[in-house]
Short mmCIF file of C-alpha atoms and ligand atoms in Angstrom, two decimals:
data_model
loop_
_atom_site.label_atom_id
_atom_site.label_comp_id
_atom_site.label_asym_id
_atom_site.label_seq_id
_atom_site.Cartn_x
_atom_site.Cartn_y
_atom_site.Cartn_z
CA MET U 1 -32.33 25.06 29.03
CA ASP U 2 -33.43 23.19 32.11
CA CYS U 3 -37.03 22.18 32.93
CA LEU U 4 -37.71 25.11 35.24
CA GLU U 5 -36.60 27.68 32.67
CA ASN U 6 -38.72 25.89 30.08
CA LEU U 7 -41.75 26.05 32.35
CA ILE U 8 -41.33 29.78 33.01
CA PHE U 9 -40.99 30.48 29.33
CA ASP U 10 -44.02 28.31 28.48
CA LYS U 11 -46.10 30.11 31.13
CA ARG U 12 -45.08 33.49 29.79
CA PHE U 13 -45.74 32.31 26.26
CA ASN U 14 -49.26 31.20 27.24
CA LEU U 15 -49.96 34.52 28.92
CA LEU U 16 -48.76 36.26 25.79
CA SER U 17 -50.96 34.11 23.54
CA LYS U 18 -53.99 34.89 25.74
CA GLY U 19 -53.23 38.60 25.50
CA VAL U 20 -52.55 38.93 29.26
CA LEU U 21 -49.03 40.17 28.59
CA GLN U 22 -48.26 42.47 25.72
CA PRO U 23 -45.08 41.69 23.79
CA GLU U 24 -43.28 44.35 21.85
CA ASN U 25 -43.78 43.86 18.12
CA ILE U 26 -40.76 44.22 15.90
CA HIS U 27 -40.34 43.53 12.21
CA ILE U 28 -36.77 42.19 12.28
CA SER U 29 -34.75 41.22 15.35
CA ILE U 30 -31.02 40.57 15.19
CA ILE U 31 -29.43 38.56 17.95
CA GLY U 32 -25.77 39.50 18.49
CA GLY U 33 -23.90 42.66 17.56
CA GLY U 34 -20.59 41.52 16.11
CA LEU U 35 -19.81 42.37 12.49
CA ALA U 36 -22.53 40.15 10.99
CA GLY U 37 -25.27 41.55 13.22
CA LEU U 38 -24.16 45.18 13.01
CA VAL U 39 -23.83 45.13 9.21
CA SER U 40 -27.27 43.56 8.72
CA ALA U 41 -28.79 46.05 11.20
CA TYR U 42 -27.17 48.94 9.35
CA LEU U 43 -28.34 47.81 5.89
CA LEU U 44 -31.89 46.98 6.97
CA ALA U 45 -32.35 50.22 8.92
CA LYS U 46 -30.88 52.21 6.03
CA ALA U 47 -33.51 50.62 3.77
CA GLY U 48 -36.24 51.84 6.14
CA LYS U 49 -36.96 48.58 8.01
CA GLN U 50 -37.82 48.52 11.68
CA VAL U 51 -34.86 46.72 13.23
CA LEU U 52 -33.92 45.76 16.76
CA LEU U 53 -30.45 44.42 17.54
CA ILE U 54 -29.75 42.86 20.92
CA GLU U 55 -26.13 42.57 22.10
CA LYS U 56 -25.21 41.08 25.46
CA LYS U 57 -22.12 43.27 25.97
CA LYS U 58 -21.75 47.07 25.95
CA TYR U 59 -19.79 48.88 23.23
CA PRO U 60 -16.92 49.39 22.85
CA PHE U 61 -15.30 46.14 23.90
CA HIS U 62 -12.41 43.87 22.99
CA ARG U 63 -12.90 40.37 21.64
CA VAL U 64 -10.67 37.51 20.60
CA CYS U 65 -9.84 38.10 16.94
CA GLY U 66 -6.68 38.52 14.86
CA GLU U 67 -7.99 41.86 13.52
CA TYR U 68 -6.57 41.37 10.03
CA ILE U 69 -9.38 42.09 7.54
CA SER U 70 -9.15 40.74 4.04
CA ASN U 71 -9.50 43.42 1.35
CA GLU U 72 -12.54 41.50 0.08
CA ALA U 73 -14.59 43.63 2.47
CA LYS U 74 -12.80 46.95 2.05
CA GLY U 75 -14.79 48.34 -0.91
CA PHE U 76 -18.14 47.60 0.75
CA LEU U 77 -17.07 49.07 4.10
CA LYS U 78 -15.69 52.19 2.43
CA ASP U 79 -18.72 52.75 0.19
CA GLU U 80 -21.12 52.45 3.14
CA GLY U 81 -19.05 54.67 5.44
CA LEU U 82 -18.45 51.71 7.74
CA LEU U 83 -14.68 52.09 7.81
CA PRO U 84 -13.36 54.30 10.63
CA THR U 85 -11.82 57.44 9.14
CA GLY U 86 -9.04 59.68 10.43
CA MET U 87 -6.91 56.71 11.45
CA ASP U 88 -3.82 55.41 9.79
CA LEU U 89 -4.96 51.82 9.22
CA PRO U 90 -2.01 49.66 8.13
CA HIS U 91 -2.17 48.20 4.65
CA ILE U 92 -0.97 44.58 4.75
CA SER U 93 0.56 43.06 1.64
CA GLU U 94 3.03 40.37 2.80
CA PHE U 95 2.52 36.98 4.44
CA GLN U 96 5.16 35.55 6.75
CA PHE U 97 5.08 31.93 7.86
CA SER U 98 7.36 30.23 10.38
CA ASP U 99 7.40 26.55 11.31
CA THR U 100 7.50 25.35 14.92
CA VAL U 101 11.29 25.82 15.09
CA GLY U 102 11.19 29.33 13.67
CA ARG U 103 12.36 28.84 10.08
CA GLN U 104 10.49 31.46 8.13
CA THR U 105 9.33 32.34 4.64
CA THR U 106 7.69 35.50 3.34
CA ILE U 107 5.54 35.81 0.22
CA PRO U 108 3.51 38.69 -1.22
CA LEU U 109 -0.29 38.52 -0.84
CA ASP U 110 -2.41 38.88 -3.98
CA LEU U 111 -5.36 40.66 -2.42
CA GLY U 112 -3.98 41.59 0.99
CA GLY U 113 -5.84 43.31 3.76
CA PHE U 114 -5.63 45.85 6.55
CA GLY U 115 -5.53 45.86 10.33
CA VAL U 116 -8.02 47.46 12.69
CA SER U 117 -9.07 46.49 16.20
CA ARG U 118 -12.60 45.20 16.83
CA PHE U 119 -12.79 47.72 19.67
CA VAL U 120 -12.67 50.51 17.06
CA LEU U 121 -14.37 48.84 14.09
CA ASP U 122 -17.41 47.41 15.86
CA GLU U 123 -18.04 50.65 17.71
CA HIS U 124 -17.87 52.61 14.48
CA ILE U 125 -20.41 50.35 12.71
CA TYR U 126 -22.61 50.40 15.83
CA GLY U 127 -22.64 54.22 15.59
CA ARG U 128 -23.50 54.12 11.87
CA ALA U 129 -26.32 51.60 12.43
CA LYS U 130 -27.83 53.88 15.09
CA GLU U 131 -27.45 56.92 12.79
CA VAL U 132 -29.62 55.26 10.13
CA GLY U 133 -32.29 54.27 12.65
CA ALA U 134 -31.46 50.80 13.98
CA ARG U 135 -32.55 50.29 17.58
CA ILE U 136 -29.83 48.62 19.64
CA LEU U 137 -30.25 47.13 23.09
CA GLU U 138 -26.86 46.63 24.75
CA GLY U 139 -25.98 44.70 27.87
CA LEU U 140 -28.94 42.36 27.40
CA GLN U 141 -28.91 38.74 26.42
CA VAL U 142 -31.49 36.84 24.42
CA GLU U 143 -32.27 33.92 26.70
CA ASN U 144 -34.64 32.09 24.43
CA VAL U 145 -36.00 32.29 20.91
CA ARG U 146 -38.92 30.31 19.67
CA PHE U 147 -40.76 30.17 16.36
CA ASP U 148 -44.54 30.01 16.71
CA LYS U 149 -46.14 28.32 13.71
CA GLU U 150 -49.62 29.64 14.51
CA THR U 151 -48.67 33.30 14.42
CA ASP U 152 -45.84 32.71 11.92
CA SER U 153 -43.57 34.82 14.12
CA PHE U 154 -40.83 34.53 16.74
CA GLU U 155 -40.91 35.13 20.47
CA LEU U 156 -37.64 36.31 22.00
CA GLU U 157 -37.16 36.40 25.72
CA LEU U 158 -34.52 38.84 26.97
CA SER U 159 -32.48 38.68 30.17
CA ASP U 160 -34.55 41.56 31.65
CA HIS U 161 -37.68 39.36 31.05
CA ARG U 162 -38.92 41.56 28.26
CA VAL U 163 -40.57 39.60 25.44
CA ILE U 164 -40.22 40.64 21.83
CA ARG U 165 -42.44 39.33 19.05
CA SER U 166 -40.68 39.51 15.75
CA GLU U 167 -41.58 38.62 12.19
CA HIS U 168 -38.01 37.71 11.24
CA VAL U 169 -34.85 36.87 13.16
CA ILE U 170 -31.21 37.01 12.11
CA GLY U 171 -29.01 34.87 14.35
CA ALA U 172 -25.65 36.64 14.52
CA PHE U 173 -24.64 35.36 17.94
CA GLY U 174 -21.15 34.21 17.00
CA LYS U 175 -19.27 30.96 17.26
CA ARG U 176 -20.81 29.84 20.54
CA SER U 177 -23.80 31.13 22.46
CA LYS U 178 -26.23 29.81 25.01
CA LEU U 179 -28.79 29.96 22.20
CA ASP U 180 -26.96 27.13 20.44
CA LYS U 181 -27.92 24.97 23.41
CA VAL U 182 -31.47 26.32 23.52
CA LEU U 183 -31.84 25.54 19.81
CA GLU U 184 -30.18 22.13 20.31
CA ARG U 185 -27.79 22.75 17.43
CA GLU U 186 -25.81 19.70 16.46
CA PHE U 187 -22.27 21.08 16.77
CA ILE U 188 -22.79 22.15 20.39
CA GLN U 189 -23.11 18.53 21.48
CA ARG U 190 -19.40 17.98 20.72
CA ARG U 191 -16.48 19.40 22.73
CA SER U 192 -13.73 21.26 20.91
CA PRO U 193 -10.02 21.24 21.87
CA TYR U 194 -9.29 24.80 20.71
CA LEU U 195 -8.91 28.00 22.70
CA GLY U 196 -8.14 31.53 21.48
CA VAL U 197 -6.00 34.16 23.23
CA LYS U 198 -5.51 37.78 22.19
CA TYR U 199 -3.26 40.70 23.20
CA HIS U 200 -2.49 44.15 21.88
CA ILE U 201 1.22 44.87 21.94
CA LYS U 202 3.76 47.53 20.97
CA THR U 203 6.64 45.99 19.12
CA ASP U 204 9.27 46.65 16.52
CA LEU U 205 8.01 44.77 13.46
CA PRO U 206 7.14 45.78 9.90
CA ARG U 207 3.58 47.10 9.62
CA ASP U 208 2.84 45.71 6.17
CA PHE U 209 2.87 42.01 6.93
CA VAL U 210 0.69 39.43 8.62
CA ALA U 211 2.66 36.63 10.27
CA LEU U 212 1.60 33.12 11.21
CA HIS U 213 4.07 31.51 13.59
CA ASN U 214 3.52 27.83 14.31
CA PHE U 215 4.06 26.17 17.66
CA THR U 216 3.31 22.61 18.69
CA GLY U 217 -0.45 22.47 19.11
CA GLY U 218 -1.35 25.76 17.44
CA TYR U 219 -0.39 28.93 15.59
CA CYS U 220 -0.05 32.58 16.44
CA GLY U 221 -0.91 35.52 14.17
CA ILE U 222 0.67 38.96 14.40
CA ASN U 223 -0.21 42.07 12.43
CA ALA U 224 -0.35 45.82 12.83
CA ILE U 225 -3.57 47.63 13.77
CA GLU U 226 -4.29 51.33 14.43
CA ASN U 227 -2.23 53.66 16.66
CA ASP U 228 1.17 51.99 16.27
CA ARG U 229 -0.16 48.84 17.91
CA PHE U 230 -0.04 45.21 16.90
CA ASN U 231 -2.48 42.39 17.47
CA LEU U 232 -1.03 39.12 18.73
CA CYS U 233 -3.62 36.35 18.71
CA TYR U 234 -3.20 32.60 18.84
CA LEU U 235 -5.19 29.43 18.55
CA GLY U 236 -3.99 27.00 21.19
CA SER U 237 -5.20 23.87 22.85
CA ARG U 238 -7.18 23.28 26.01
CA ASP U 239 -5.05 20.23 26.88
CA GLN U 240 -1.86 22.31 26.80
CA LEU U 241 -3.45 24.89 29.09
CA ARG U 242 -4.45 22.15 31.49
CA GLU U 243 -0.93 20.71 31.40
CA ALA U 244 0.75 24.10 31.93
CA GLY U 245 -1.71 25.32 34.57
CA SER U 246 -1.83 28.96 33.42
CA ILE U 247 -1.72 31.00 30.23
CA PRO U 248 1.76 32.55 30.84
CA GLU U 249 3.17 29.12 31.65
CA MET U 250 1.54 27.59 28.57
CA GLU U 251 3.11 30.33 26.44
CA ARG U 252 6.54 29.64 27.92
CA MET U 253 6.16 25.87 27.56
CA PHE U 254 4.76 25.70 24.03
CA LEU U 255 4.77 29.00 22.10
CA TRP U 256 8.30 29.98 23.09
CA LYS U 257 9.70 26.80 21.53
CA ASN U 258 9.41 28.80 18.32
CA PRO U 259 12.30 31.32 18.72
CA LYS U 260 10.38 33.91 16.67
CA LEU U 261 7.59 33.87 19.22
CA GLN U 262 9.95 33.82 22.18
CA ARG U 263 11.63 36.97 20.89
CA ILE U 264 8.32 38.75 20.27
CA PHE U 265 7.03 37.85 23.74
CA ASN U 266 10.27 39.02 25.37
CA GLU U 267 10.81 42.20 23.38
CA SER U 268 7.29 43.63 23.18
CA GLU U 269 5.23 45.76 25.49
CA PHE U 270 1.95 44.00 26.35
CA LEU U 271 -0.85 46.54 26.66
CA PHE U 272 -3.65 44.52 28.30
CA GLU U 273 -3.61 43.72 31.99
CA LYS U 274 -4.68 40.23 31.02
CA PRO U 275 -5.43 38.67 27.63
CA GLU U 276 -8.86 38.16 26.09
CA VAL U 277 -9.52 34.41 26.12
CA ILE U 278 -12.21 32.16 24.67
CA ASN U 279 -12.41 28.39 24.61
CA GLU U 280 -14.41 25.68 22.89
CA ILE U 281 -13.80 27.16 19.43
CA ASN U 282 -15.59 24.80 17.11
CA PHE U 283 -15.04 24.62 13.33
CA ASP U 284 -17.69 21.98 12.64
CA PRO U 285 -20.15 22.70 9.83
CA LYS U 286 -23.43 24.41 10.79
CA GLN U 287 -26.56 25.30 8.85
CA PRO U 288 -27.26 28.79 7.43
CA VAL U 289 -30.96 28.50 8.37
CA GLU U 290 -32.15 26.73 11.51
CA ASN U 291 -35.55 26.96 13.18
CA HIS U 292 -36.42 29.62 10.57
CA ILE U 293 -33.59 31.85 11.84
CA LEU U 294 -31.23 33.24 9.20
CA MET U 295 -27.81 32.48 10.69
CA ALA U 296 -25.05 34.96 9.79
CA GLY U 297 -21.33 35.20 10.56
CA ASP U 298 -19.85 32.56 12.84
CA ALA U 299 -23.34 31.42 13.84
CA ALA U 300 -23.59 29.94 10.33
CA GLY U 301 -20.03 28.56 10.33
CA LEU U 302 -16.57 29.67 11.44
CA ILE U 303 -13.68 29.57 9.00
CA THR U 304 -10.36 28.57 10.58
CA PRO U 305 -8.49 31.74 11.69
CA LEU U 306 -5.40 30.98 9.61
CA CYS U 307 -7.44 32.02 6.54
CA GLY U 308 -7.72 35.55 7.95
CA ASN U 309 -11.16 36.23 6.54
CA GLY U 310 -13.77 35.29 9.15
CA MET U 311 -14.57 38.98 9.51
CA ALA U 312 -15.01 39.45 5.75
CA ILE U 313 -17.33 36.42 5.74
CA ALA U 314 -19.26 37.79 8.75
CA ILE U 315 -19.68 41.15 7.00
CA GLN U 316 -20.73 39.58 3.70
CA SER U 317 -23.14 37.10 5.29
CA GLY U 318 -24.74 39.92 7.31
CA LYS U 319 -25.17 41.72 3.98
CA LEU U 320 -26.67 38.59 2.36
CA ALA U 321 -29.16 38.12 5.21
CA ALA U 322 -30.24 41.76 4.94
CA GLU U 323 -30.56 41.44 1.15
CA ALA U 324 -32.65 38.25 1.42
CA LEU U 325 -35.06 40.05 3.77
CA LEU U 326 -35.17 43.14 1.57
CA ARG U 327 -35.84 41.06 -1.54
CA GLY U 328 -38.83 39.68 0.39
CA GLY U 329 -41.31 36.97 -0.53
CA ASP U 330 -42.85 34.41 1.78
CA ARG U 331 -40.79 32.84 4.56
CA PHE U 332 -39.87 29.80 2.49
CA THR U 333 -38.57 31.99 -0.36
CA ILE U 334 -36.52 34.20 1.95
CA GLU U 335 -34.97 31.20 3.67
CA SER U 336 -34.18 29.38 0.41
CA ASN U 337 -32.68 32.49 -1.19
CA TYR U 338 -30.44 33.07 1.80
CA ALA U 339 -29.39 29.43 2.21
CA GLN U 340 -28.56 29.20 -1.49
CA SER U 341 -26.43 32.33 -1.65
CA TRP U 342 -24.68 31.46 1.63
CA THR U 343 -23.87 27.95 0.39
CA GLU U 344 -22.60 29.19 -2.98
CA LEU U 345 -20.31 31.76 -1.41
CA PHE U 346 -18.99 30.13 1.73
CA LYS U 347 -19.46 26.37 2.07
CA TRP U 348 -16.44 25.34 -0.02
CA ARG U 349 -14.19 27.97 1.56
CA LEU U 350 -14.99 26.77 5.08
CA TRP U 351 -14.27 23.18 4.04
CA VAL U 352 -10.88 24.15 2.54
CA GLY U 353 -10.03 26.16 5.66
CA ARG U 354 -10.77 23.18 7.93
CA ASN U 355 -8.50 20.95 5.89
CA VAL U 356 -5.66 23.45 5.50
CA GLN U 357 -5.55 23.82 9.28
CA ARG U 358 -4.10 20.31 9.35
CA LEU U 359 -0.91 21.79 7.82
CA PHE U 360 -0.30 23.79 11.01
CA GLY U 361 0.66 23.14 14.59
CA SER U 362 3.01 20.17 14.32
CA ARG U 363 6.74 20.15 13.69
CA GLY U 364 6.91 17.87 10.65
CA VAL U 365 3.86 19.20 8.86
CA SER U 366 4.57 22.90 9.54
CA SER U 367 8.14 22.41 8.29
CA PHE U 368 6.84 20.73 5.12
CA THR U 369 4.33 23.57 4.65
CA ARG U 370 7.05 26.21 5.04
CA THR U 371 9.22 24.52 2.43
CA LEU U 372 6.24 24.21 0.10
CA ILE U 373 5.38 27.90 0.47
CA ALA U 374 9.03 28.89 -0.08
CA LYS U 375 9.62 26.65 -3.10
CA VAL U 376 6.18 26.84 -4.74
CA PRO U 377 4.54 30.13 -3.70
CA LEU U 378 1.81 29.29 -6.23
CA VAL U 379 0.51 26.63 -3.81
CA ALA U 380 0.07 29.18 -1.01
CA ASN U 381 -1.66 31.54 -3.43
CA GLN U 382 -3.94 28.72 -4.58
CA ILE U 383 -4.91 28.01 -0.95
CA ILE U 384 -5.55 31.70 -0.33
CA ARG U 385 -7.67 31.89 -3.51
CA ASN U 386 -9.71 28.88 -2.42
CA THR U 387 -10.46 30.27 1.01
CA HIS U 388 -11.10 33.86 -0.10
CA GLY U 389 -13.87 35.29 -2.25
CA GLN U 390 -14.04 38.17 -4.67
CA PRO U 391 -14.16 41.73 -3.32
CA PHE U 392 -17.83 42.58 -2.78
C1 FAD G 401 -8.29 33.03 17.49
C2 FAD G 401 -9.09 33.68 16.36
C3 FAD G 401 -8.45 34.59 15.53
C4 FAD G 401 -9.16 35.16 14.46
N1 FAD G 401 -8.52 36.04 13.63
C5 FAD G 401 -9.17 36.58 12.59
C6 FAD G 401 -8.52 37.50 11.69
O1 FAD G 401 -7.37 37.89 11.88
N2 FAD G 401 -9.24 37.96 10.63
C7 FAD G 401 -10.52 37.61 10.41
O2 FAD G 401 -11.12 38.07 9.42
N3 FAD G 401 -11.18 36.77 11.24
C8 FAD G 401 -10.53 36.25 12.33
N4 FAD G 401 -11.20 35.41 13.18
C9 FAD G 401 -12.62 35.14 12.94
C10 FAD G 401 -13.50 36.33 13.33
O3 FAD G 401 -13.15 36.79 14.62
C11 FAD G 401 -14.97 35.92 13.33
O4 FAD G 401 -15.23 35.20 12.16
C12 FAD G 401 -15.89 37.14 13.41
O5 FAD G 401 -15.66 37.83 14.60
C13 FAD G 401 -17.34 36.72 13.32
O6 FAD G 401 -18.19 37.81 13.57
P1 FAD G 401 -19.68 37.54 14.07
O7 FAD G 401 -20.40 38.83 13.96
O8 FAD G 401 -20.25 36.35 13.40
O9 FAD G 401 -19.52 37.09 15.60
P2 FAD G 401 -18.95 37.86 16.85
O10 FAD G 401 -18.05 38.96 16.46
O11 FAD G 401 -18.43 36.82 17.77
O12 FAD G 401 -20.26 38.53 17.50
C14 FAD G 401 -21.27 37.77 18.09
C15 FAD G 401 -21.94 38.63 19.15
O13 FAD G 401 -23.12 38.00 19.64
C16 FAD G 401 -23.25 38.31 21.01
N5 FAD G 401 -24.15 37.30 21.60
C17 FAD G 401 -23.95 35.96 21.71
N6 FAD G 401 -25.02 35.36 22.26
C18 FAD G 401 -25.92 36.34 22.49
C19 FAD G 401 -27.22 36.33 23.05
N7 FAD G 401 -27.82 35.22 23.45
N8 FAD G 401 -27.86 37.53 23.17
C20 FAD G 401 -27.26 38.68 22.76
N9 FAD G 401 -26.04 38.73 22.23
C21 FAD G 401 -25.37 37.58 22.07
C22 FAD G 401 -21.82 38.27 21.54
O14 FAD G 401 -21.67 39.03 22.72
C23 FAD G 401 -21.05 38.88 20.36
O15 FAD G 401 -20.84 40.25 20.51
C24 FAD G 401 -10.52 34.84 14.26
C25 FAD G 401 -11.16 33.94 15.12
C26 FAD G 401 -10.46 33.37 16.16
C27 FAD G 401 -11.16 32.41 17.07
#
């Protein structure tokens, strides 16, 4: 935030403190309506709490994500009616891995998962959250959030200049938001080399597997989603994009070196006019509570996509944040309860995910990894077990 913005906010804040302006009072505000935010809004509203969720985009919308959900989350989603019904969602039980030159191995998955697009899933949970009484403001961004010690509450400033005063805040604003800068979070000071690209395609592949195809500098996931479609999503590098000059050229120069990927790109129908793209994807550790905000989902830490369970973690951490607020107590107790359960459930898994990512994206290492998976499938299962939790 620059000085001028700071000044405007301070002025507004002073007017609010003097009672000249009237803020809207809310019990719990949730910033960001991805899976973490929507799930916490749903659970808190269902329990009778007054909840306001603010999402900068308008539903439904696409976002960069592999759209393979680990079965860890399936029971919870089903029990709460948060799983879209009436759709044939593919059950995924096999894992296929190819090294940068396209040599592949397939192993069964212990727990497995299913595929569903975020376009469909997020909109469904958004509908359920509204049904149980959550208030949702769409198309508005939270520009600033500040904890005021004197009133023991937060002030949120929205992009339409509305000010919300809130007793509690859940930060579910994803892997990277302007609020990370406002809050001066440590990870945002460092640049990240990763970018993410996503397409929906129609292709002729089995619907019960999730594939990870390596290429120099990254890896590309493919799995079935609803309506006979597939998701194709890769983690690539900013330097390669700069070198190639455009996304199609980067794909030809780097991804297509893996013959598996070349064939899929050439033989599939691409359904988006242009891909969804995000950059500066950062896997550095973050804190589950900062500035008294309970951080949930990627805002608390992003697991590397190869693990295929960032969504399950987002859903479960949204649930934990809601549970910590429902359990109640003073602010210190709520924050400690949340930080403790978050750390117990996720910290180790995120660390393993960061380190396993080193086994991807280069010829020698990806080839070694493929051989290891083929010869000792137990190793792959051990990695999966260490990055996944129990069904919740
Ligand atoms: C390339 C890639 C592939 C992946 N593939 C998979 C996969 O196959 N399976 C899997 O389980 N996980 C996968 N993940 C991880 C998964 O996408 C994330 O972990 C998950 O989306 C996190 O959900 P979230 O609710 O925390 O954040 P998000 O879904 O990112 O939601 C955050 C929301 O906050 C909003 N927002 C941000 N700032 C503000 C603001 N100031 N005011 C208002 N709103 C704001 C944003 O618009 C956004 O809607 C992948 C990630 C990447 C990068």
